[in-house]
Amino acid sequence: MNQEPTGVKSAIRQRVYCLLESTEPTRVAKGVRMIIGLVILANVIAVIAESHESFYSVHASSLEIFNIVSVIGFTIEYGLRLWASAENPRFAGASPWRARWAYFKSGLGLIDLAAIAPFYLGFLIPWDLRQL
């Protein structure tokens, strides 16, 4: 089994961190962040659209597919942010797991988790929790 060298993992993690969190984003990072923002805006619009019965009755399947694809994307983004938080200079000197735990407990980490949790909780709790 070939294991990826730690230096390569760290370099990839650093690139992901720069894409998602850097205070001086590159053009690509700005593009990624713009796409994330547009998907968030589209989700807000979709939730509003779902509240109109006449629109929802016609477009229910499309809205459901959009919701599933969005949640998968946001879950990947959350996982990448959690993983890359080990590169955050605020957590320098901390182990990668401590840095991830610190991100998990941070305000932004909790907001990101709250954005995807209702979808997954829906499998455990028989209520529609998306409006949370």
Short mmCIF file of N, CA and C in Angstrom, two decimals:
data_model
loop_
_atom_site.label_atom_id
_atom_site.label_comp_id
_atom_site.label_asym_id
_atom_site.label_seq_id
_atom_site.Cartn_x
_atom_site.Cartn_y
_atom_site.Cartn_z
N MET A 1 0.83 -1.19 0.00
CA MET A 1 0.00 0.00 0.00
C MET A 1 0.87 1.25 0.00
N ASN A 2 0.63 2.13 -0.93
CA ASN A 2 1.34 3.39 -0.96
C ASN A 2 0.62 4.39 -0.08
N GLN A 3 1.35 4.94 0.88
CA GLN A 3 0.78 5.99 1.68
C GLN A 3 1.31 7.32 1.18
N GLU A 4 0.44 8.29 1.15
CA GLU A 4 0.84 9.61 0.68
C GLU A 4 1.77 10.23 1.72
N PRO A 5 2.91 10.78 1.31
CA PRO A 5 3.81 11.42 2.26
C PRO A 5 3.13 12.58 2.97
N THR A 6 3.49 12.76 4.23
CA THR A 6 2.87 13.82 5.04
C THR A 6 3.04 15.18 4.38
N GLY A 7 4.20 15.45 3.77
CA GLY A 7 4.42 16.73 3.12
C GLY A 7 3.43 17.00 2.01
N VAL A 8 3.09 15.97 1.24
CA VAL A 8 2.12 16.14 0.15
C VAL A 8 0.73 16.40 0.73
N LYS A 9 0.36 15.66 1.77
CA LYS A 9 -0.93 15.89 2.42
C LYS A 9 -1.01 17.31 2.96
N SER A 10 0.06 17.75 3.59
CA SER A 10 0.08 19.10 4.15
C SER A 10 -0.03 20.15 3.05
N ALA A 11 0.64 19.93 1.92
CA ALA A 11 0.57 20.88 0.81
C ALA A 11 -0.84 20.95 0.24
N ILE A 12 -1.48 19.81 0.09
CA ILE A 12 -2.86 19.79 -0.41
C ILE A 12 -3.79 20.47 0.58
N ARG A 13 -3.60 20.14 1.87
CA ARG A 13 -4.43 20.74 2.91
C ARG A 13 -4.23 22.25 2.95
N GLN A 14 -3.00 22.71 2.74
CA GLN A 14 -2.72 24.14 2.71
C GLN A 14 -3.42 24.81 1.54
N ARG A 15 -3.42 24.16 0.39
CA ARG A 15 -4.12 24.72 -0.78
C ARG A 15 -5.62 24.81 -0.54
N VAL A 16 -6.19 23.76 0.06
CA VAL A 16 -7.63 23.77 0.37
C VAL A 16 -7.92 24.89 1.36
N TYR A 17 -7.07 25.02 2.37
CA TYR A 17 -7.26 26.09 3.35
C TYR A 17 -7.24 27.46 2.67
N CYS A 18 -6.28 27.66 1.79
CA CYS A 18 -6.17 28.94 1.08
C CYS A 18 -7.40 29.21 0.21
N LEU A 19 -7.93 28.16 -0.42
CA LEU A 19 -9.13 28.33 -1.25
C LEU A 19 -10.33 28.76 -0.42
N LEU A 20 -10.46 28.17 0.76
CA LEU A 20 -11.68 28.38 1.55
C LEU A 20 -11.56 29.45 2.63
N GLU A 21 -10.36 29.67 3.16
CA GLU A 21 -10.24 30.49 4.36
C GLU A 21 -9.26 31.64 4.29
N SER A 22 -8.34 31.66 3.34
CA SER A 22 -7.27 32.66 3.33
C SER A 22 -7.82 34.08 3.35
N THR A 23 -7.13 34.95 4.08
CA THR A 23 -7.55 36.35 4.14
C THR A 23 -7.11 37.12 2.90
N GLU A 24 -6.19 36.53 2.13
CA GLU A 24 -5.75 37.12 0.87
C GLU A 24 -6.00 36.11 -0.25
N PRO A 25 -7.26 35.97 -0.65
CA PRO A 25 -7.60 34.91 -1.62
C PRO A 25 -7.07 35.19 -3.03
N THR A 26 -6.74 34.11 -3.70
CA THR A 26 -6.35 34.18 -5.11
C THR A 26 -7.60 34.37 -5.95
N ARG A 27 -7.41 34.54 -7.24
CA ARG A 27 -8.55 34.67 -8.15
C ARG A 27 -9.41 33.40 -8.11
N VAL A 28 -8.74 32.24 -8.06
CA VAL A 28 -9.48 30.98 -8.01
C VAL A 28 -10.27 30.89 -6.71
N ALA A 29 -9.64 31.27 -5.59
CA ALA A 29 -10.33 31.24 -4.29
C ALA A 29 -11.54 32.17 -4.30
N LYS A 30 -11.38 33.34 -4.91
CA LYS A 30 -12.52 34.26 -5.01
C LYS A 30 -13.65 33.64 -5.82
N GLY A 31 -13.29 32.92 -6.89
CA GLY A 31 -14.29 32.24 -7.70
C GLY A 31 -15.01 31.16 -6.93
N VAL A 32 -14.25 30.36 -6.18
CA VAL A 32 -14.84 29.29 -5.36
C VAL A 32 -15.79 29.89 -4.34
N ARG A 33 -15.36 30.95 -3.69
CA ARG A 33 -16.20 31.59 -2.68
C ARG A 33 -17.45 32.22 -3.29
N MET A 34 -17.32 32.75 -4.49
CA MET A 34 -18.48 33.33 -5.17
C MET A 34 -19.49 32.23 -5.50
N ILE A 35 -19.00 31.10 -5.96
CA ILE A 35 -19.89 29.98 -6.28
C ILE A 35 -20.61 29.51 -5.02
N ILE A 36 -19.87 29.38 -3.92
CA ILE A 36 -20.49 28.97 -2.65
C ILE A 36 -21.56 29.98 -2.26
N GLY A 37 -21.26 31.26 -2.37
CA GLY A 37 -22.24 32.30 -2.03
C GLY A 37 -23.48 32.24 -2.90
N LEU A 38 -23.28 32.00 -4.20
CA LEU A 38 -24.42 31.91 -5.11
C LEU A 38 -25.28 30.69 -4.81
N VAL A 39 -24.65 29.58 -4.43
CA VAL A 39 -25.42 28.38 -4.08
C VAL A 39 -26.21 28.62 -2.79
N ILE A 40 -25.60 29.33 -1.84
CA ILE A 40 -26.33 29.68 -0.61
C ILE A 40 -27.53 30.55 -0.95
N LEU A 41 -27.33 31.54 -1.79
CA LEU A 41 -28.44 32.42 -2.21
C LEU A 41 -29.52 31.62 -2.93
N ALA A 42 -29.11 30.72 -3.81
CA ALA A 42 -30.07 29.87 -4.53
C ALA A 42 -30.87 29.00 -3.56
N ASN A 43 -30.22 28.54 -2.51
CA ASN A 43 -30.93 27.73 -1.51
C ASN A 43 -31.96 28.55 -0.75
N VAL A 44 -31.63 29.79 -0.43
CA VAL A 44 -32.59 30.66 0.24
C VAL A 44 -33.80 30.88 -0.66
N ILE A 45 -33.54 31.13 -1.93
CA ILE A 45 -34.63 31.32 -2.90
C ILE A 45 -35.46 30.05 -3.02
N ALA A 46 -34.80 28.89 -3.03
CA ALA A 46 -35.52 27.62 -3.15
C ALA A 46 -36.42 27.38 -1.94
N VAL A 47 -35.94 27.72 -0.75
CA VAL A 47 -36.76 27.54 0.46
C VAL A 47 -37.98 28.46 0.39
N ILE A 48 -37.78 29.68 -0.07
CA ILE A 48 -38.91 30.60 -0.22
C ILE A 48 -39.89 30.06 -1.26
N ALA A 49 -39.35 29.57 -2.37
CA ALA A 49 -40.20 29.03 -3.44
C ALA A 49 -41.00 27.83 -2.95
N GLU A 50 -40.37 27.00 -2.10
CA GLU A 50 -41.07 25.83 -1.58
C GLU A 50 -42.26 26.21 -0.71
N SER A 51 -42.24 27.40 -0.16
CA SER A 51 -43.34 27.81 0.72
C SER A 51 -44.59 28.22 -0.07
N HIS A 52 -44.46 28.38 -1.39
CA HIS A 52 -45.60 28.71 -2.23
C HIS A 52 -46.13 27.40 -2.85
N GLU A 53 -47.26 26.99 -2.37
CA GLU A 53 -47.81 25.68 -2.75
C GLU A 53 -47.96 25.51 -4.26
N SER A 54 -48.43 26.54 -4.94
CA SER A 54 -48.65 26.40 -6.38
C SER A 54 -47.31 26.18 -7.11
N PHE A 55 -46.26 26.87 -6.71
CA PHE A 55 -44.95 26.67 -7.32
C PHE A 55 -44.37 25.32 -6.93
N TYR A 56 -44.50 24.99 -5.65
CA TYR A 56 -43.93 23.74 -5.16
C TYR A 56 -44.59 22.52 -5.81
N SER A 57 -45.90 22.59 -6.01
CA SER A 57 -46.59 21.43 -6.58
C SER A 57 -46.11 21.13 -8.00
N VAL A 58 -45.69 22.14 -8.72
CA VAL A 58 -45.20 21.96 -10.10
C VAL A 58 -43.73 21.55 -10.12
N HIS A 59 -42.94 22.10 -9.20
CA HIS A 59 -41.48 21.94 -9.24
C HIS A 59 -40.90 21.13 -8.08
N ALA A 60 -41.71 20.35 -7.40
CA ALA A 60 -41.27 19.64 -6.20
C ALA A 60 -40.06 18.75 -6.46
N SER A 61 -40.09 17.98 -7.54
CA SER A 61 -38.98 17.05 -7.78
C SER A 61 -37.68 17.81 -8.09
N SER A 62 -37.75 18.88 -8.84
CA SER A 62 -36.56 19.68 -9.14
C SER A 62 -36.00 20.32 -7.88
N LEU A 63 -36.89 20.84 -7.04
CA LEU A 63 -36.45 21.45 -5.79
C LEU A 63 -35.81 20.41 -4.87
N GLU A 64 -36.35 19.23 -4.85
CA GLU A 64 -35.79 18.16 -4.01
C GLU A 64 -34.41 17.75 -4.51
N ILE A 65 -34.26 17.61 -5.80
CA ILE A 65 -32.94 17.27 -6.38
C ILE A 65 -31.94 18.38 -6.07
N PHE A 66 -32.35 19.63 -6.25
CA PHE A 66 -31.47 20.76 -5.95
C PHE A 66 -31.06 20.73 -4.48
N ASN A 67 -31.99 20.44 -3.60
CA ASN A 67 -31.70 20.36 -2.17
C ASN A 67 -30.67 19.26 -1.88
N ILE A 68 -30.87 18.10 -2.45
CA ILE A 68 -29.95 16.98 -2.21
C ILE A 68 -28.55 17.30 -2.74
N VAL A 69 -28.48 17.82 -3.96
CA VAL A 69 -27.18 18.17 -4.54
C VAL A 69 -26.50 19.26 -3.71
N SER A 70 -27.26 20.25 -3.26
CA SER A 70 -26.70 21.32 -2.44
C SER A 70 -26.16 20.79 -1.12
N VAL A 71 -26.92 19.95 -0.47
CA VAL A 71 -26.47 19.40 0.81
C VAL A 71 -25.21 18.56 0.63
N ILE A 72 -25.15 17.79 -0.44
CA ILE A 72 -23.93 17.02 -0.71
C ILE A 72 -22.76 17.98 -0.89
N GLY A 73 -22.95 19.04 -1.67
CA GLY A 73 -21.89 20.02 -1.88
C GLY A 73 -21.48 20.71 -0.59
N PHE A 74 -22.46 21.12 0.23
CA PHE A 74 -22.15 21.78 1.49
C PHE A 74 -21.49 20.81 2.48
N THR A 75 -21.86 19.54 2.41
CA THR A 75 -21.22 18.54 3.27
C THR A 75 -19.75 18.38 2.89
N ILE A 76 -19.48 18.34 1.61
CA ILE A 76 -18.09 18.25 1.14
C ILE A 76 -17.33 19.50 1.56
N GLU A 77 -17.94 20.66 1.38
CA GLU A 77 -17.29 21.90 1.79
C GLU A 77 -16.99 21.89 3.29
N TYR A 78 -17.95 21.48 4.10
CA TYR A 78 -17.76 21.43 5.55
C TYR A 78 -16.63 20.45 5.90
N GLY A 79 -16.63 19.31 5.27
CA GLY A 79 -15.57 18.33 5.52
C GLY A 79 -14.20 18.89 5.15
N LEU A 80 -14.12 19.58 4.02
CA LEU A 80 -12.86 20.19 3.60
C LEU A 80 -12.42 21.30 4.55
N ARG A 81 -13.36 22.11 5.00
CA ARG A 81 -13.02 23.16 5.96
C ARG A 81 -12.52 22.56 7.27
N LEU A 82 -13.18 21.52 7.72
CA LEU A 82 -12.79 20.84 8.95
C LEU A 82 -11.38 20.25 8.80
N TRP A 83 -11.15 19.55 7.70
CA TRP A 83 -9.85 18.93 7.45
C TRP A 83 -8.75 19.98 7.31
N ALA A 84 -9.02 21.05 6.56
CA ALA A 84 -8.01 22.07 6.29
C ALA A 84 -7.78 23.00 7.48
N SER A 85 -8.63 22.98 8.46
CA SER A 85 -8.45 23.86 9.62
C SER A 85 -7.14 23.58 10.35
N ALA A 86 -6.54 22.43 10.12
CA ALA A 86 -5.23 22.13 10.71
C ALA A 86 -4.15 23.07 10.18
N GLU A 87 -4.41 23.76 9.07
CA GLU A 87 -3.46 24.70 8.47
C GLU A 87 -3.71 26.14 8.92
N ASN A 88 -4.73 26.35 9.71
CA ASN A 88 -5.06 27.70 10.16
C ASN A 88 -3.96 28.22 11.09
N PRO A 89 -3.39 29.39 10.78
CA PRO A 89 -2.32 29.93 11.63
C PRO A 89 -2.75 30.16 13.08
N ARG A 90 -4.04 30.37 13.32
CA ARG A 90 -4.52 30.54 14.71
C ARG A 90 -4.26 29.30 15.55
N PHE A 91 -4.19 28.15 14.88
CA PHE A 91 -4.01 26.90 15.61
C PHE A 91 -2.59 26.36 15.47
N ALA A 92 -1.64 27.24 15.12
CA ALA A 92 -0.25 26.82 14.96
C ALA A 92 0.24 26.19 16.26
N GLY A 93 0.90 25.08 16.13
CA GLY A 93 1.43 24.38 17.29
C GLY A 93 0.47 23.35 17.85
N ALA A 94 -0.80 23.46 17.51
CA ALA A 94 -1.78 22.48 17.97
C ALA A 94 -1.74 21.27 17.03
N SER A 95 -2.11 20.14 17.55
CA SER A 95 -2.19 18.95 16.70
C SER A 95 -3.33 19.16 15.69
N PRO A 96 -3.27 18.47 14.55
CA PRO A 96 -4.36 18.61 13.58
C PRO A 96 -5.73 18.34 14.19
N TRP A 97 -5.82 17.36 15.09
CA TRP A 97 -7.12 17.04 15.69
C TRP A 97 -7.61 18.15 16.62
N ARG A 98 -6.68 18.76 17.34
CA ARG A 98 -7.08 19.89 18.20
C ARG A 98 -7.54 21.08 17.36
N ALA A 99 -6.83 21.32 16.26
CA ALA A 99 -7.22 22.41 15.36
C ALA A 99 -8.61 22.15 14.79
N ARG A 100 -8.87 20.92 14.39
CA ARG A 100 -10.19 20.57 13.85
C ARG A 100 -11.27 20.71 14.91
N TRP A 101 -10.97 20.30 16.12
CA TRP A 101 -11.93 20.42 17.21
C TRP A 101 -12.23 21.90 17.47
N ALA A 102 -11.18 22.73 17.42
CA ALA A 102 -11.38 24.17 17.62
C ALA A 102 -12.26 24.75 16.52
N TYR A 103 -12.05 24.33 15.27
CA TYR A 103 -12.91 24.80 14.18
C TYR A 103 -14.34 24.30 14.38
N PHE A 104 -14.47 23.04 14.73
CA PHE A 104 -15.79 22.44 14.94
C PHE A 104 -16.59 23.25 15.96
N LYS A 105 -15.93 23.70 17.03
CA LYS A 105 -16.61 24.44 18.10
C LYS A 105 -16.75 25.93 17.81
N SER A 106 -16.08 26.41 16.76
CA SER A 106 -16.13 27.84 16.46
C SER A 106 -17.52 28.25 15.94
N GLY A 107 -17.78 29.53 15.95
CA GLY A 107 -19.07 30.02 15.46
C GLY A 107 -19.33 29.62 14.02
N LEU A 108 -18.33 29.82 13.15
CA LEU A 108 -18.52 29.46 11.74
C LEU A 108 -18.65 27.95 11.55
N GLY A 109 -17.90 27.19 12.34
CA GLY A 109 -18.01 25.73 12.25
C GLY A 109 -19.40 25.25 12.64
N LEU A 110 -19.94 25.86 13.68
CA LEU A 110 -21.28 25.47 14.13
C LEU A 110 -22.35 25.91 13.13
N ILE A 111 -22.16 27.08 12.52
CA ILE A 111 -23.11 27.55 11.49
C ILE A 111 -23.09 26.60 10.29
N ASP A 112 -21.88 26.22 9.87
CA ASP A 112 -21.77 25.27 8.75
C ASP A 112 -22.44 23.94 9.08
N LEU A 113 -22.22 23.47 10.29
CA LEU A 113 -22.85 22.21 10.71
C LEU A 113 -24.37 22.36 10.77
N ALA A 114 -24.83 23.49 11.29
CA ALA A 114 -26.28 23.72 11.38
C ALA A 114 -26.93 23.80 10.00
N ALA A 115 -26.16 24.18 8.99
CA ALA A 115 -26.71 24.28 7.64
C ALA A 115 -26.98 22.91 7.02
N ILE A 116 -26.19 21.91 7.40
CA ILE A 116 -26.36 20.58 6.80
C ILE A 116 -27.06 19.59 7.72
N ALA A 117 -27.02 19.85 9.02
CA ALA A 117 -27.57 18.90 9.98
C ALA A 117 -29.06 18.57 9.77
N PRO A 118 -29.93 19.55 9.47
CA PRO A 118 -31.35 19.21 9.31
C PRO A 118 -31.60 18.15 8.24
N PHE A 119 -30.83 18.17 7.17
CA PHE A 119 -30.99 17.17 6.12
C PHE A 119 -30.73 15.77 6.68
N TYR A 120 -29.64 15.62 7.43
CA TYR A 120 -29.27 14.30 7.96
C TYR A 120 -30.14 13.91 9.14
N LEU A 121 -30.54 14.88 9.94
CA LEU A 121 -31.44 14.59 11.05
C LEU A 121 -32.80 14.12 10.55
N GLY A 122 -33.17 14.55 9.35
CA GLY A 122 -34.43 14.12 8.75
C GLY A 122 -34.53 12.62 8.58
N PHE A 123 -33.39 11.95 8.49
CA PHE A 123 -33.40 10.49 8.41
C PHE A 123 -33.71 9.86 9.77
N LEU A 124 -33.44 10.60 10.86
CA LEU A 124 -33.65 10.08 12.21
C LEU A 124 -34.94 10.59 12.84
N ILE A 125 -35.32 11.81 12.48
CA ILE A 125 -36.50 12.45 13.06
C ILE A 125 -37.50 12.70 11.93
N PRO A 126 -38.73 12.24 12.06
CA PRO A 126 -39.69 12.34 10.95
C PRO A 126 -40.32 13.72 10.79
N TRP A 127 -39.56 14.79 10.97
CA TRP A 127 -40.07 16.14 10.78
C TRP A 127 -39.25 16.83 9.70
N ASP A 128 -39.85 17.79 9.04
CA ASP A 128 -39.13 18.59 8.05
C ASP A 128 -38.39 19.70 8.81
N LEU A 129 -37.06 19.56 8.90
CA LEU A 129 -36.26 20.48 9.68
C LEU A 129 -35.51 21.50 8.82
N ARG A 130 -35.79 21.56 7.52
CA ARG A 130 -35.01 22.43 6.64
C ARG A 130 -35.14 23.90 6.97
N GLN A 131 -36.28 24.33 7.50
CA GLN A 131 -36.47 25.75 7.80
C GLN A 131 -35.61 26.21 8.97
N LEU A 132 -35.05 25.28 9.72
CA LEU A 132 -34.15 25.66 10.82
C LEU A 132 -32.98 26.42 10.26
#
